């Protein structure tokens, strides 16, 4: 029960990595405010975890909707009185080579993956600063460090997430608060986000990964858990790669 009595917000909690994290955190005793666009999947998550030990508090939320985030934070303060952790996990892709990338697809990826992290953190951080503690995990990607063909928009957001992580690790501790901010940079993970990649490409990528396979959502969730829990109490401003060794 590594998250007993902790209140943790996870965005993008209805699918893939976010869902695996919500389930794991719930097993570790947390109250998980599980945010996503997909209300039906959130309800299914709540049903699935009813005997897990913690509690799933499902919340339909778009991370681009600042008014809704502000209301949610007020609701959490009233209902639970604190926020121990925030996992900024929600993310989307709209891939195309630069020449073919539409402005619309640039804007939407920036709005969800980059501004969404800014939005959530801007409303949650004041609560953490006031209580004097908290842990924030931002989901980046190896693509944010090394780039990737066809992902100008996505790579820009994931690089930006790393820059915000380091900035906030410095900013939130300025007056002595114990607020840690770290990023996780997954490699190729089996989730709905990657299921459209053709089998041939998957095989090629797996050949290049030292551990010779794609990762599972649970393998990322384990690192989220470590970074949100007190076990990582002296780690802040870091980017933890979880990629089977792909980029060494
Ligand atoms: P996924 O598509 O399975 O899940 C993403 C979830 O985010 C979905 O439930 C979706 O409804 C939700 N979401 C999308 N837009 C939202 C919004 N505006 N507001 C709230 N929720 C929203 O994807 P995943 O693979 O689990 O990805 C999770 C995170 O991990 C993302 O940030 C992604 O960029 C990152 N990541 C994934 C991989 C991978 O290989 N799967 C690799 C590196 C990084």
XYZ file of C-alpha atoms and ligand atoms in Angstrom:
292
model
C 0.000 0.000 0.000
C 2.542 2.548 -1.160
C -0.079 5.218 -1.874
C -2.331 4.730 1.140
C -4.377 7.867 1.854
C -2.859 9.704 -1.124
C -5.033 11.641 -3.557
C -3.645 11.475 -7.094
C -4.985 12.936 -10.340
C -4.233 10.990 -13.537
C -5.176 12.444 -16.936
C -5.882 10.151 -19.870
C -6.805 7.465 -17.331
C -9.340 5.573 -19.471
C -6.905 3.823 -21.804
C -3.401 2.427 -22.233
C -0.735 3.648 -19.814
C -3.087 5.933 -17.845
C -5.499 3.073 -17.222
C -2.701 0.738 -16.084
C -1.509 3.477 -13.715
C -5.015 4.110 -12.331
C -5.396 0.387 -11.587
C -1.948 0.086 -9.999
C -2.397 3.230 -7.874
C -5.784 1.946 -6.743
C -4.179 -1.365 -5.676
C -1.635 0.684 -3.711
C -4.448 2.331 -1.745
C -4.760 5.700 -3.518
C -7.829 7.741 -4.228
C -7.392 8.225 -7.964
C -9.127 11.131 -9.663
C -9.259 9.461 -13.071
C -9.723 12.086 -15.800
C -10.429 11.412 -19.450
C -12.644 12.425 -22.369
C -14.197 8.948 -22.432
C -16.789 8.671 -19.665
C -17.889 5.127 -20.526
C -14.364 3.720 -20.241
C -13.891 5.585 -16.940
C -17.037 3.965 -15.556
C -15.747 0.543 -16.683
C -12.461 1.316 -14.897
C -14.364 2.153 -11.711
C -16.341 -1.105 -11.899
C -13.215 -3.154 -12.599
C -11.356 -1.743 -9.584
C -14.081 -1.852 -6.942
C -12.236 -4.447 -4.820
C -8.734 -3.090 -5.373
C -8.338 -1.299 -2.027
C -8.239 2.326 -3.135
C -10.915 4.318 -4.932
C -11.421 5.484 -8.502
C -13.144 8.847 -8.740
C -14.029 9.083 -12.455
C -14.151 12.529 -13.994
C -14.943 13.482 -17.574
C -12.374 16.169 -18.335
C -10.714 17.686 -21.366
C -7.235 18.933 -20.442
C -7.698 21.834 -22.881
C -10.706 23.142 -20.905
C -9.256 25.517 -18.314
C -12.619 26.364 -16.735
C -13.393 22.654 -16.163
C -9.935 22.064 -14.634
C -10.427 25.000 -12.270
C -13.796 23.566 -11.172
C -12.316 20.075 -10.732
C -9.531 21.359 -8.496
C -12.080 23.206 -6.334
C -14.166 20.011 -6.140
C -11.138 17.912 -5.091
C -10.174 20.472 -2.435
C -13.681 20.365 -1.021
C -14.094 16.593 -1.204
C -10.606 15.319 -0.301
C -8.863 18.388 1.164
C -5.529 17.868 -0.634
C -3.745 16.736 -3.794
C -0.685 14.521 -3.276
C 0.069 13.706 -6.885
C -0.604 14.694 -10.485
C 0.208 12.515 -13.484
C -0.014 14.509 -16.712
C -0.419 11.455 -18.941
C -3.085 12.432 -21.526
C -1.661 12.663 -25.021
C -2.534 12.296 -28.694
C -0.753 11.913 -32.039
C -1.594 13.393 -35.462
C 1.371 12.234 -37.543
C 2.478 13.541 -40.936
C 5.676 14.661 -42.603
C 6.227 18.375 -42.096
C 5.250 19.246 -45.698
C 1.870 17.568 -45.209
C 1.169 18.523 -41.600
C -1.921 20.726 -41.368
C -2.017 23.718 -39.073
C -5.058 22.125 -37.425
C -3.061 18.998 -36.549
C -0.182 21.093 -35.263
C -2.550 23.112 -33.052
C -4.516 20.214 -31.569
C -1.399 18.240 -30.567
C 0.148 21.354 -29.012
C -3.112 22.102 -27.193
C -3.531 18.643 -25.662
C 0.051 17.432 -25.094
C 1.778 20.694 -24.185
C -0.817 23.253 -23.137
C -2.851 20.513 -21.416
C 0.117 19.829 -19.108
C 0.498 23.580 -18.513
C -3.235 23.918 -17.779
C -3.420 21.040 -15.296
C -0.242 22.039 -13.480
C -1.152 25.716 -13.307
C -4.315 24.885 -11.351
C -2.930 21.998 -9.255
C 0.451 23.516 -8.269
C -1.037 26.296 -6.085
C -2.778 23.628 -3.980
C 0.507 21.740 -3.590
C 2.433 24.943 -2.838
C -0.088 25.840 -0.142
C 0.091 22.409 1.498
C 3.896 22.386 1.054
C 4.261 19.036 -0.705
C 3.366 17.065 -3.814
C 4.736 15.009 -6.682
C 4.100 15.679 -10.366
C 4.879 13.264 -13.187
C 4.775 14.461 -16.789
C 4.648 12.008 -19.662
C 7.227 12.815 -22.297
C 8.562 10.344 -24.884
C 11.897 9.265 -26.343
C 10.641 11.171 -29.398
C 10.874 14.388 -27.354
C 14.606 13.798 -26.900
C 15.627 12.232 -30.225
C 12.928 13.372 -32.690
C 11.020 11.113 -35.078
C 10.094 11.255 -38.747
C 6.440 12.295 -39.161
C 6.096 13.658 -35.626
C 7.085 17.341 -35.758
C 4.086 18.326 -33.638
C 4.303 15.420 -31.166
C 8.103 15.682 -30.733
C 7.795 19.431 -30.097
C 5.271 18.815 -27.309
C 7.259 16.013 -25.705
C 10.456 18.090 -25.757
C 8.481 20.974 -24.279
C 7.211 18.730 -21.496
C 10.817 18.021 -20.472
C 11.617 21.748 -20.424
C 8.529 22.473 -18.278
C 9.448 19.596 -15.922
C 12.909 21.040 -15.234
C 11.538 24.568 -14.882
C 8.873 23.521 -12.376
C 11.339 21.360 -10.384
C 13.235 24.618 -9.774
C 10.238 26.958 -9.482
C 8.058 25.003 -7.037
C 10.877 24.407 -4.526
C 11.941 28.063 -4.475
C 10.289 28.773 -1.120
C 11.171 25.434 0.459
C 8.115 23.385 -0.549
C 8.714 19.659 -0.994
C 7.286 19.447 -4.498
C 9.014 17.117 -6.922
C 8.494 17.233 -10.683
C 9.791 14.484 -12.960
C 9.174 13.212 -16.474
C 8.917 9.714 -17.881
C 10.047 9.110 -21.449
C 8.510 5.857 -22.694
C 9.781 4.104 -25.807
C 7.405 1.910 -27.851
C 4.584 0.737 -25.615
C 1.681 -1.552 -26.583
C -1.420 0.649 -26.219
C -4.247 1.845 -28.502
C -1.903 4.729 -29.488
C 0.561 2.360 -31.157
C -1.798 -0.390 -32.351
C -2.103 1.146 -35.838
C 1.640 0.844 -36.501
C 2.020 -1.816 -39.239
C 3.305 -5.207 -38.071
C 6.337 -4.889 -40.381
C 7.443 -1.625 -38.709
C 6.861 -3.073 -35.222
C 9.134 -6.019 -36.098
C 11.826 -3.619 -37.371
C 11.661 -1.483 -34.222
C 11.683 -4.540 -31.934
C 14.843 -5.738 -33.654
C 16.533 -2.411 -32.700
C 15.409 -2.559 -29.036
C 18.045 -4.293 -26.861
C 15.270 -6.030 -24.895
C 13.762 -7.106 -28.279
C 10.125 -6.220 -27.576
C 7.694 -3.378 -27.079
C 6.947 -2.353 -23.492
C 3.679 -2.863 -21.649
C 1.528 -0.111 -20.088
C 2.195 -1.703 -16.691
C 5.948 -1.204 -17.129
C 5.378 2.554 -17.451
C 2.805 2.578 -14.639
C 5.422 1.058 -12.292
C 7.695 4.051 -12.890
C 4.816 6.512 -12.397
C 4.158 4.769 -9.069
C 7.793 5.054 -7.993
C 7.901 8.766 -8.878
C 4.571 9.614 -7.206
C 5.375 7.589 -4.067
C 7.752 8.650 -1.296
C 10.249 6.020 -2.488
C 11.590 8.638 -4.922
C 11.791 11.350 -2.235
C 15.208 12.678 -3.401
C 14.513 12.638 -7.151
C 13.357 15.778 -8.946
C 13.792 17.419 -12.344
C 14.695 14.076 -13.949
C 13.657 12.376 -17.166
C 13.412 8.611 -16.701
C 13.643 6.648 -19.938
C 11.575 3.453 -20.041
C 12.320 2.086 -23.494
C 13.958 -1.326 -23.281
C 17.292 0.329 -24.033
C 16.213 1.660 -27.449
C 18.188 4.902 -27.202
C 21.471 3.752 -25.666
P -3.885 6.005 -25.347
O -4.358 6.586 -26.623
O -4.107 4.560 -25.084
O -4.475 6.827 -24.110
C -4.535 8.213 -24.081
C -5.745 8.630 -23.286
O -5.760 10.062 -23.233
C -7.073 8.198 -23.929
O -7.903 7.570 -22.967
C -7.693 9.511 -24.391
O -9.119 9.529 -24.332
C -7.090 10.507 -23.404
N -7.116 11.865 -23.921
C -6.825 12.276 -25.179
N -7.020 13.595 -25.292
C -7.453 14.038 -24.074
C -7.838 15.308 -23.579
N -7.844 16.377 -24.366
N -8.217 15.406 -22.280
C -8.234 14.299 -21.497
N -7.900 13.076 -21.924
C -7.508 12.948 -23.202
O -2.325 6.350 -25.319
P -1.119 5.839 -24.397
O -0.192 5.124 -25.274
O -1.620 5.200 -23.162
O -0.435 7.249 -24.058
C -0.355 7.801 -22.758
C 0.765 8.819 -22.747
O 2.010 8.166 -23.021
C 0.624 9.903 -23.822
O 1.051 11.149 -23.302
C 1.575 9.452 -24.901
O 2.023 10.512 -25.695
C 2.677 8.848 -24.050
N 3.555 7.923 -24.767
C 3.071 6.777 -25.293
C 3.935 5.926 -25.971
C 3.463 4.627 -26.578
O 4.261 3.966 -27.252
N 2.205 4.213 -26.379
C 5.283 6.250 -26.100
C 5.750 7.433 -25.544
C 4.881 8.265 -24.866
